[in-house]
Coordinates of C-alpha atoms in Angstrom, one line a residue:
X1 CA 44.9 -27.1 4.2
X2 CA 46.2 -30.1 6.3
X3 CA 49.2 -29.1 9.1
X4 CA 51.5 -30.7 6.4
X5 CA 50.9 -28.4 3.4
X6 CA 50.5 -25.3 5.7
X7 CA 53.6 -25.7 7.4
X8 CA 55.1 -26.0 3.8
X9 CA 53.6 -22.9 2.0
X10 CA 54.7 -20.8 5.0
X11 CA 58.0 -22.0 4.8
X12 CA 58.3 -21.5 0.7
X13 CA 56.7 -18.3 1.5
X14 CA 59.4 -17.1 4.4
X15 CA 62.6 -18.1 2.4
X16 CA 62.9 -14.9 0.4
X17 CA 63.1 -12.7 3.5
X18 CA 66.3 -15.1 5.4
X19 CA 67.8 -11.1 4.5
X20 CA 65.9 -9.0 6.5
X21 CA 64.3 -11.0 9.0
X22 CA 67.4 -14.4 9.3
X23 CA 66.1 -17.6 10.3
X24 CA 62.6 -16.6 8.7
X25 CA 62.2 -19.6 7.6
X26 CA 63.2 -22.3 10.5
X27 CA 59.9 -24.1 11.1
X28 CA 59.5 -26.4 13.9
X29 CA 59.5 -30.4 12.3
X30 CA 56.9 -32.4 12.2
X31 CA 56.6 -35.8 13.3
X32 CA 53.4 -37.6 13.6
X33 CA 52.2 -41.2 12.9
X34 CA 51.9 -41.5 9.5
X35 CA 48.4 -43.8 9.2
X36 CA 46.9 -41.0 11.4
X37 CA 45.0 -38.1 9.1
X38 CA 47.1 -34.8 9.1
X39 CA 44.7 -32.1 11.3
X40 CA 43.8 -28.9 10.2
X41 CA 43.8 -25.6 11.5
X42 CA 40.0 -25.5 12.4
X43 CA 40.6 -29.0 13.9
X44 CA 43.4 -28.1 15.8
X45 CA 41.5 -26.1 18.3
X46 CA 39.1 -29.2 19.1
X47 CA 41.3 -31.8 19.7
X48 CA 38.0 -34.1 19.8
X49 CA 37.6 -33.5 16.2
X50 CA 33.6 -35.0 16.3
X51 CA 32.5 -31.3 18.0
X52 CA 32.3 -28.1 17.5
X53 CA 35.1 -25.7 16.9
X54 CA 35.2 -23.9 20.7
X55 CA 34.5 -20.1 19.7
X56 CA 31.1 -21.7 17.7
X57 CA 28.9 -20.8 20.3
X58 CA 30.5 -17.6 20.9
X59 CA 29.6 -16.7 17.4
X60 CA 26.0 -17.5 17.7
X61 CA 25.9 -15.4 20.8
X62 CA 26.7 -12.7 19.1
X63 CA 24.6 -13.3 16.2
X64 CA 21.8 -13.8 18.6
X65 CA 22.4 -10.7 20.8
X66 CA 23.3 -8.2 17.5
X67 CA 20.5 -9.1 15.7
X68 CA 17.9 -9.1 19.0
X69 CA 20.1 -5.1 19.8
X70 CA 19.3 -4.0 16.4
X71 CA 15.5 -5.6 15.8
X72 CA 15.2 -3.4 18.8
X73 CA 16.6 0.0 17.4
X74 CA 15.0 -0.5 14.0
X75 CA 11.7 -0.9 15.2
X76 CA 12.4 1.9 18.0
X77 CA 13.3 4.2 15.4
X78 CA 10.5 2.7 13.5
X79 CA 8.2 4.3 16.1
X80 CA 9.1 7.4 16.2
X81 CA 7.9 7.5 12.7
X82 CA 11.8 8.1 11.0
X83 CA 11.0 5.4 8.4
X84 CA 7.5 6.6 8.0
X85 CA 8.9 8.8 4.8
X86 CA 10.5 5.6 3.4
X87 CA 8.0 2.9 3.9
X88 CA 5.3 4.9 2.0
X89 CA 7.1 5.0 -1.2
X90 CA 7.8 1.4 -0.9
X91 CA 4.1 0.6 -0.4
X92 CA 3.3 2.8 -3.4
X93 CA 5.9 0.9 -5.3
X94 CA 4.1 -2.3 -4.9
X95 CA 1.1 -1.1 -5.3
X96 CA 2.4 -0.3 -8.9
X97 CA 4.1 -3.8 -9.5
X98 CA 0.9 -5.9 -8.8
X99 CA -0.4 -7.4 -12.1
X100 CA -3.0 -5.3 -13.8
X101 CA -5.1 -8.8 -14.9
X102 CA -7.6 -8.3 -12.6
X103 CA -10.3 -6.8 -15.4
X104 CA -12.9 -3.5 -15.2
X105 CA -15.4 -3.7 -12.9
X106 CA -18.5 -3.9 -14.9
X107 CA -20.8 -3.1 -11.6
X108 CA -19.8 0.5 -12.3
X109 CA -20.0 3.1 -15.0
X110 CA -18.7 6.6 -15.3
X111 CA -20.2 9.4 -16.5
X112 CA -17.5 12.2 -17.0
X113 CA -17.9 15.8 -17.8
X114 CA -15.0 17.8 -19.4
X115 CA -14.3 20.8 -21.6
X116 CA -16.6 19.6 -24.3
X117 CA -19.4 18.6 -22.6
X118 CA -19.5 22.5 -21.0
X119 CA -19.6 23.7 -24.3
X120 CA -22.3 21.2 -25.2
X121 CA -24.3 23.0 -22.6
X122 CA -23.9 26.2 -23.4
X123 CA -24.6 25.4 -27.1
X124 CA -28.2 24.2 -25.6
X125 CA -28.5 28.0 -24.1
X126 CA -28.9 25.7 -20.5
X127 CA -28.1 27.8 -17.7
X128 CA -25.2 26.6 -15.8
X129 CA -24.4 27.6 -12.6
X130 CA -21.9 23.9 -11.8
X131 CA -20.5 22.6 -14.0
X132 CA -23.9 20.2 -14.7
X133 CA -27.1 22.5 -15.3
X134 CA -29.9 22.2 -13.8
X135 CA -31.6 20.6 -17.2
X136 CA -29.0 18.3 -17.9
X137 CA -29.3 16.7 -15.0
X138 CA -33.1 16.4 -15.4
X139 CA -32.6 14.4 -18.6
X140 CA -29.8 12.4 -17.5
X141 CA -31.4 11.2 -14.1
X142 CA -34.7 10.7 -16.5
X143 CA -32.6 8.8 -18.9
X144 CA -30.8 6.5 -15.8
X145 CA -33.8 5.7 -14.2
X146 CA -35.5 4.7 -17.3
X147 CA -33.4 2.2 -17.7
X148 CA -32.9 1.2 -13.9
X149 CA -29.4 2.1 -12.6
X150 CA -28.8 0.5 -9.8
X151 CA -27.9 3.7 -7.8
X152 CA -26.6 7.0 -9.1
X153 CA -24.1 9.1 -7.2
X154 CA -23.4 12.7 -8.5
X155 CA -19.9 13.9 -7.4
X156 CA -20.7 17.4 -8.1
X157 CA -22.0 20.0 -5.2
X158 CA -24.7 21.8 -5.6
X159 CA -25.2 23.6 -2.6
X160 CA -28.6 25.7 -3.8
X161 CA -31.8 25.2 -5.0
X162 CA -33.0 23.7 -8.3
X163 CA -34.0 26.2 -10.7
X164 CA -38.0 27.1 -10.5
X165 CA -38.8 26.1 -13.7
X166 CA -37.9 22.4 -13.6
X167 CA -40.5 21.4 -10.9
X168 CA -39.8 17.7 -12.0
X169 CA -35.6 17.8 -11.2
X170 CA -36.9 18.9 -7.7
X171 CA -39.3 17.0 -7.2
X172 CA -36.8 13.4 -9.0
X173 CA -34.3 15.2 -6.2
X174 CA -36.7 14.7 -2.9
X175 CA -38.0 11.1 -4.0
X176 CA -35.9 9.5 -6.1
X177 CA -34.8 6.6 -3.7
X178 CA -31.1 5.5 -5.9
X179 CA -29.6 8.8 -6.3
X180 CA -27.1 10.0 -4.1
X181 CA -25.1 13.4 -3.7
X182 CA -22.3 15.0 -2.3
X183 CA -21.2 17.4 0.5
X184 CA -18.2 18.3 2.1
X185 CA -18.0 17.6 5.9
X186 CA -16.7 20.4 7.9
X187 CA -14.4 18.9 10.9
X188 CA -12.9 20.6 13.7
X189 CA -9.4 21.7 12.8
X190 CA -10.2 21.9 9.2
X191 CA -9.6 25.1 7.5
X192 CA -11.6 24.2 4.5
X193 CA -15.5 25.1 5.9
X194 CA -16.9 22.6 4.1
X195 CA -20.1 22.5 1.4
X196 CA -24.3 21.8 1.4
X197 CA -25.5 19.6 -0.2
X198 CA -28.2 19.8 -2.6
X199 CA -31.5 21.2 0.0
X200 CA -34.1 19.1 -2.2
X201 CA -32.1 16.1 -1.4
X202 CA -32.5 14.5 2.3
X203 CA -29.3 13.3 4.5
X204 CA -30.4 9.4 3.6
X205 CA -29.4 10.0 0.7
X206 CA -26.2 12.3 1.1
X207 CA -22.1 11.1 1.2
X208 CA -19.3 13.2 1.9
X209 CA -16.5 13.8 0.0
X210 CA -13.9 14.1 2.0
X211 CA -10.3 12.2 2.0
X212 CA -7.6 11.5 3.9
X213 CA -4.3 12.6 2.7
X214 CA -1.2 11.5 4.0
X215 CA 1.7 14.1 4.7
X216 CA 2.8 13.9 0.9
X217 CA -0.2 14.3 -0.2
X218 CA -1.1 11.1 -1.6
X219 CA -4.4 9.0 -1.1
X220 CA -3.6 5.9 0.7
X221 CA -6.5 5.6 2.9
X222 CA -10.2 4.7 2.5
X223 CA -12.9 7.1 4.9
X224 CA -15.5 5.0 4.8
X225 CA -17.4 7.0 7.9
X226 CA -16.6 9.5 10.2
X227 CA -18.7 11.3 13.3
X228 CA -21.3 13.8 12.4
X229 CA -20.8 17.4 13.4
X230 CA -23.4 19.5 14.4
X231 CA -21.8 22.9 13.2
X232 CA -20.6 21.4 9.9
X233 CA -22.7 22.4 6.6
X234 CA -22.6 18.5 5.7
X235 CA -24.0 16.3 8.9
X236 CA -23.5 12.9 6.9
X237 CA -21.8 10.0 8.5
X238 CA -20.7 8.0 5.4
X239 CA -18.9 8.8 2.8
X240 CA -20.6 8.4 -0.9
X241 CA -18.9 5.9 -2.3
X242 CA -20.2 3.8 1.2
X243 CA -23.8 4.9 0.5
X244 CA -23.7 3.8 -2.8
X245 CA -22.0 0.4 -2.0
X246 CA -24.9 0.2 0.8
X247 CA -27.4 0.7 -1.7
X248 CA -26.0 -1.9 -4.6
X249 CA -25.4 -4.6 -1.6
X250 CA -28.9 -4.0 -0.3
X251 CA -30.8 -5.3 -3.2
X252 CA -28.9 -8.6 -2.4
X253 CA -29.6 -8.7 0.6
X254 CA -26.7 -7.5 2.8
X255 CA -26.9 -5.0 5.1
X256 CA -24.0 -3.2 6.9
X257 CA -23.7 -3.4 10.4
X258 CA -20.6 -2.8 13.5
X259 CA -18.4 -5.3 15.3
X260 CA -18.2 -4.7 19.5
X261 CA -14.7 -3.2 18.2
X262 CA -16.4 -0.6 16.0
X263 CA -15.2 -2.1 12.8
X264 CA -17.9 -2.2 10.0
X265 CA -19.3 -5.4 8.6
X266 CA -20.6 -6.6 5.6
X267 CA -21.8 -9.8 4.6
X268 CA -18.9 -11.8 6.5
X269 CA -16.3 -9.2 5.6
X270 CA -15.2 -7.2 8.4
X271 CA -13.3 -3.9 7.5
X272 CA -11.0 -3.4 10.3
X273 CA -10.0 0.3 11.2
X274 CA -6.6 1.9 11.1
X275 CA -4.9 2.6 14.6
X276 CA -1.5 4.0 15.2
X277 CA 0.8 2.0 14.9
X278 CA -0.1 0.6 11.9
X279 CA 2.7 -1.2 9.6
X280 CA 4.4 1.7 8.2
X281 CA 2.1 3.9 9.8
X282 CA 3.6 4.9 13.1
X283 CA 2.1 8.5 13.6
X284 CA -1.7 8.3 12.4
X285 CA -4.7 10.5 12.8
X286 CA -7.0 7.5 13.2
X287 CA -10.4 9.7 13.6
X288 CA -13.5 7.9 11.7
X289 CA -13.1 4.3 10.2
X290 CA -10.6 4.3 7.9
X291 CA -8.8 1.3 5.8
X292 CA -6.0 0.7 3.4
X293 CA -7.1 1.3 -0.2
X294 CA -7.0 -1.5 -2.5
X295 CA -7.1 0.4 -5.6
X296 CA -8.2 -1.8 -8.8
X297 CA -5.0 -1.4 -11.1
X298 CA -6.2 -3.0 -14.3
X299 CA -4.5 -1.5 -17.4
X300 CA -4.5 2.3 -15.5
X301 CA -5.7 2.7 -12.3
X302 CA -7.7 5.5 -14.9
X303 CA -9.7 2.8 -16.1
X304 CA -11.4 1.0 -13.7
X305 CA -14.7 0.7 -15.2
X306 CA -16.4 1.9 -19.0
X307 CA -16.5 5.6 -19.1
X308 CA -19.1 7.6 -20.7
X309 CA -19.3 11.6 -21.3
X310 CA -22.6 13.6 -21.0
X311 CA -22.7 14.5 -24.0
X312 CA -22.7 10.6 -25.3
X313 CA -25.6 10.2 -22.9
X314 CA -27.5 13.5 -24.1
X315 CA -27.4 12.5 -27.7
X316 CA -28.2 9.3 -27.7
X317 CA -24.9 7.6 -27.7
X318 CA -25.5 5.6 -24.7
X319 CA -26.9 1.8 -25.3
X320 CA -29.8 1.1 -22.6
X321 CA -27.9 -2.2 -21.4
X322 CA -24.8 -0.6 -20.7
X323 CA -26.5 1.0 -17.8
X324 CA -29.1 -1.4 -16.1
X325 CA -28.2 -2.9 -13.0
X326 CA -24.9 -0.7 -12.7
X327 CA -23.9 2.2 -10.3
X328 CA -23.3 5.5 -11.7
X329 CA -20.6 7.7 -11.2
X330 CA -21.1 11.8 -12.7
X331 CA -18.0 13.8 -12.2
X332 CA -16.3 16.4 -13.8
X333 CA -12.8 15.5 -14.8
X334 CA -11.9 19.5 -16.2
X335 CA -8.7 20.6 -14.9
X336 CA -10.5 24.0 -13.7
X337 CA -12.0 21.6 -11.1
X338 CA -10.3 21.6 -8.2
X339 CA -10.8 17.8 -7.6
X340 CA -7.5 16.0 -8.2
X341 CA -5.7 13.7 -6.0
X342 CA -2.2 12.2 -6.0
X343 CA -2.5 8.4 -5.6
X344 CA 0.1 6.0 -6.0
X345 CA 0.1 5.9 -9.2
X346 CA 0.5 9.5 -9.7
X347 CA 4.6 9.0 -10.0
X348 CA 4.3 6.2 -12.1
X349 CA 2.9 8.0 -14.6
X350 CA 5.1 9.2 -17.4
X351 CA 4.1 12.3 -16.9
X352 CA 2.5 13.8 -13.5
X353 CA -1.5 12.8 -13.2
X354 CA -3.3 13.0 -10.7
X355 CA -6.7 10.9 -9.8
X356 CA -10.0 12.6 -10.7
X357 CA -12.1 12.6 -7.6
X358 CA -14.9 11.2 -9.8
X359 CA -12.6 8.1 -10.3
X360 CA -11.6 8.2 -6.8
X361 CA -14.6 7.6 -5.6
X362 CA -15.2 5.0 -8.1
X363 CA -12.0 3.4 -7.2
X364 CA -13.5 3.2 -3.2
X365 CA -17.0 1.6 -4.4
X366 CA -15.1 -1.1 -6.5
X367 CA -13.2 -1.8 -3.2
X368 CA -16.0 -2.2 -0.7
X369 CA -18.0 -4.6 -3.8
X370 CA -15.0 -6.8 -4.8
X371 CA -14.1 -7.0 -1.1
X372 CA -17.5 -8.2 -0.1
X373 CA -19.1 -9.9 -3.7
X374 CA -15.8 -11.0 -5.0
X375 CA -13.5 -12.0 -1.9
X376 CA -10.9 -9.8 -3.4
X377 CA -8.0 -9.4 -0.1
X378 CA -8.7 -6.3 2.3
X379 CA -5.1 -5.0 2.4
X380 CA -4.0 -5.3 5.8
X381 CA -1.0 -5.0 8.4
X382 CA 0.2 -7.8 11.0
X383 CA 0.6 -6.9 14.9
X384 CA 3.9 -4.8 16.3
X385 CA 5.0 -8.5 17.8
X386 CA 4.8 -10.0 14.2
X387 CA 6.4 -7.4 12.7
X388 CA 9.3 -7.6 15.2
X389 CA 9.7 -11.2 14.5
X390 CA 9.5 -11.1 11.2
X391 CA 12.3 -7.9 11.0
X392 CA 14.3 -10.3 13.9
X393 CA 14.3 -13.0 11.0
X394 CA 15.8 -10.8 8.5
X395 CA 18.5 -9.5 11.1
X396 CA 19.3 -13.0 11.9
X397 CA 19.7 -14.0 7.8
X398 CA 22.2 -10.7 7.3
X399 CA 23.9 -12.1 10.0
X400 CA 24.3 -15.5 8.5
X401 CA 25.2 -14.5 5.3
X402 CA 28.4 -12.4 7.1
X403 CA 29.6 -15.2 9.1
X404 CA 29.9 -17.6 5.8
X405 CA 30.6 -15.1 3.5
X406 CA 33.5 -13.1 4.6
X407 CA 34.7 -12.5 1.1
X408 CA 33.7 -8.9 -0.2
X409 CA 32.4 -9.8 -3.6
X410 CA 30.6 -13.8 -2.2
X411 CA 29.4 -11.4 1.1
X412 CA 28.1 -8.5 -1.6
X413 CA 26.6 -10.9 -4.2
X414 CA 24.6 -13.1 -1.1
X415 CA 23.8 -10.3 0.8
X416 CA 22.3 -8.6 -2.3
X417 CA 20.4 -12.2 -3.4
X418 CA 18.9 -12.1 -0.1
X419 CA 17.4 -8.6 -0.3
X420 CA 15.8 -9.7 -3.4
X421 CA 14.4 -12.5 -2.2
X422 CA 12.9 -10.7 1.1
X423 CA 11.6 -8.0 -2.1
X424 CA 9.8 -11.1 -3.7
X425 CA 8.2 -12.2 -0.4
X426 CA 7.0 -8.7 0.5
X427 CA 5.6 -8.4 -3.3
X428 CA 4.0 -12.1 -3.0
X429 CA 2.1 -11.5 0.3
X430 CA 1.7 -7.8 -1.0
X431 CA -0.8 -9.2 -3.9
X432 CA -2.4 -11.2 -1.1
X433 CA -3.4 -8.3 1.2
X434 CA -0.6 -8.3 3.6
X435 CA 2.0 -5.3 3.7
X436 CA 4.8 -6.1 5.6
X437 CA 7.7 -4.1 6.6
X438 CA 10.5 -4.4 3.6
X439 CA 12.4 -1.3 4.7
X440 CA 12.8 -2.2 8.3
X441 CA 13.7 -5.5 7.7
X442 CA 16.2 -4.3 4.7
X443 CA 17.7 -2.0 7.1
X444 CA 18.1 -4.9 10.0
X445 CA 19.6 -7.0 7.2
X446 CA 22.3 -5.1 6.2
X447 CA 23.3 -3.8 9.6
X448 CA 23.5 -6.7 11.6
X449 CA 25.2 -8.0 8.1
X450 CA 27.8 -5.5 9.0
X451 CA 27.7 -5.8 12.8
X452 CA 28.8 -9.6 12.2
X453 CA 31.2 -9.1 9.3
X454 CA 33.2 -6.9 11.7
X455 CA 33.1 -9.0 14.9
X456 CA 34.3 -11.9 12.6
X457 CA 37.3 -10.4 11.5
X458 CA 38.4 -8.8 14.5
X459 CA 37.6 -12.1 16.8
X460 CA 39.4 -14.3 14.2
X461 CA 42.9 -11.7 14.0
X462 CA 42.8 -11.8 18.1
X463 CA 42.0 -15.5 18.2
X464 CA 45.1 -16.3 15.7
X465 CA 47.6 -13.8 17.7

């Protein structure tokens, strides 16, 4: 209000207390050149009236320095690895939220084994000693090859020798140049020992199965190679789903090799390795070459590709074209398998599911393909100083919001638009293969929000004593 009506409203306002307090109401007059415009109380402090008020600076001082001190603890406390447990949900938040339009990936088809298909075996009087016997694998290789999968990876150990009266499995094992199998890799620390693999089959043609885990449990993380051990069971370097991406991107022509950092390259996509710090990553065991996993949502994360079941294949079921020029995937999916991951998705589910490590692995060949064939994003983190800045920026925008909206329910209803907005950012550059830090930034938001509100109030009471 102008001097004028202040100086009123006070007055109307002090006449009911001439009782208690006498004289309450006795103002000074006021006398002032009536063409001249009546000054208000912000103008009254800057008798130049063109500038700023004097204590404007001050205030962006302290925006400057609060938001700069807490920037500082956030991302201190950041890496120490405290927000570790919160930025991980976060991330698998997002990764739910993406849109599922991206389609199947048609390079790849699964061939599952379950209850039904054990039974199928047994009602064949095949001895079984995995959960794939020795003869039906001999007809389902014969049947692939036929007609010309591309490569075949079998996600099933089978750590002994084929059975001696199937001379042809053994001999499809030792020559067969597109099918690949598993072992488990034995690494120092590791209180699992590891598995063979399949003695007929040579380590060219061998992948590991082994995954990271993070701390909960969950699958973030894509081994794509590790060091071989000497002691371990399994001596392979890659895992299988690399070896069977190798052997699809071959036949066109692209070969992997290393960048002087030790980051491996295909075509002109470069996978770079995981190091601590990474993003929300702050205490890491970086050992091999490891990447975010892009996991290929589509409907389910279930259904990334057509799915077959042996017994469809066995009897006939199978069209020839739905196999040529595809990789495939044979994995038991049983729930007396112990092969199950939590990804993700797991807590998305309506009900708890984890991943089949069948699909897992198919999951991880449909990332290194679409990464190299498709250009689909490598999900990726920026550097510690770009992560500062961009956590400074959100401290600086809480700040902001508290010095213009000192009203509880404007200052709640802004500050609460604006962690939406830094939501929708973080989502957008999420779907384009950038994770930034949401949590960190939320958290500098709202305390330099609060830092500001309360240096506001109390430097405006003492400025107005």
């Amino acid at each position: 209000d102008s001097l004028y009506v202040a100086e009123r409203k006070a007055r109307e306002r002090l006449q009911g207390m001439e009782n208690d307090f006498p004289c309450a109401s006795w103002l000074p007059v006021i006398f002032q050149n009536p063409t001249a415009t009546p000054p208000t109380w912000e103008k009254l402090p800057n008798p130049s009236g063109g500038k700023q008020p004097r204590n404007f600076w001050r205030r962006v001082g302290a925006l400057f320095g609060a938001s700069v001190v807490v920037t500082g603890a956030v991302m201190g406390v950041r890496a120490l690895g405290w927000l570790q447990p919160l930025e991980l949900p976060a991330y698998d938040q997002m990764m739910r939220w993406r849109s599922s339009d991206e389609g199947q990936d048609k390079r790849l088809l699964l061939i599952t084994i379950d209850d039904a298909d054990i039974a199928y075996q047994q009602e064949q009087g095949w001895k079984r000693r995995w959960s794939l016997s020795d003869e039906a694998l001999n007809r389902l290789l014969q049947f692939l090859e036929q007609h010309k999968a591309r490569a075949i990876g079998l996600d099933i150990v089978r750590d002994a020798k084929v059975d001696p009266e199937l001379p042809d499995l053994a001999k499809r094992l030792k020559k067969s140049d597109s099918f690949y199998v598993v072992c488990a890799v034995h690494t120092p620390g590791d209180r699992k020992s590891g598995t063979k693999p399949p003695p007929e089959v040579p380590v060219g043609r061998q992948g590991f199965s082994n995954v990271v885990q993070d701390i909960d449990g969950v699958v973030r993380r894509h081994l794509l190679s590790m060091d071989k051990f000497p002691t371990s069971p399994c001596t392979t370097a890659y895992a299988l789903s690399s070896m069977l991406a190798f052997s699809y991107l071959h036949k066109q022509g692209i070969e992997p090799s290393y960048t002087q950092e030790g980051n491996l390259q295909l075509g002109k996509v470069i996978f770079k390795r995981l190091q601590a710090p990474s993003g929300g990553y702050q205490k890491l065991d970086t050992r091999g070459n490891q990447v975010l996993l892009n996991y290929r949502s589509y409907d389910s994360p279930f259904e990334i590709t057509d799915t077959v079941t042996l017994t469809q294949v066995l009897t006939g079921g199978v069209k020839p074209e739905f196999v040529e020029n595809r990789i495939i995937l044979i994995g038991a999916i049983t729930s007396t398998v112990i092969d199950h991951f939590p990804t993700p998705y797991t807590k998305g589910q309506r009900y708890y599911q984890e991943m089949p490590g069948v699909i897992l692995h198919a999951q991880m060949v449909s990332h290194i393909l679409s990464s190299v064939l498709d250009n689909r994003p490598l999900l990726s983190v920026l550097p510690f100083w770009e992560d500062s800045l961009w956590v400074l920026t959100w401290s600086l925008v809480g700040g902001i919001v508290a010095l213009f909206y000192s009203a509880k329910t404007r200052l709640a209803f802004t500050g609460i638009v604006a962690i939406v907005i830094l939501g929708g950012i973080c989502y957008a550059l999420f779907n384009q293969g950038y994770w930034l830090p949401f949590f960190p930034s939320c958290l500098a938001l709202i305390l330099t929000g609060g830092i500001m509100l309360i240096y506001s109030h109390r430097f405006t009471t003492d400025y107005y004593r």
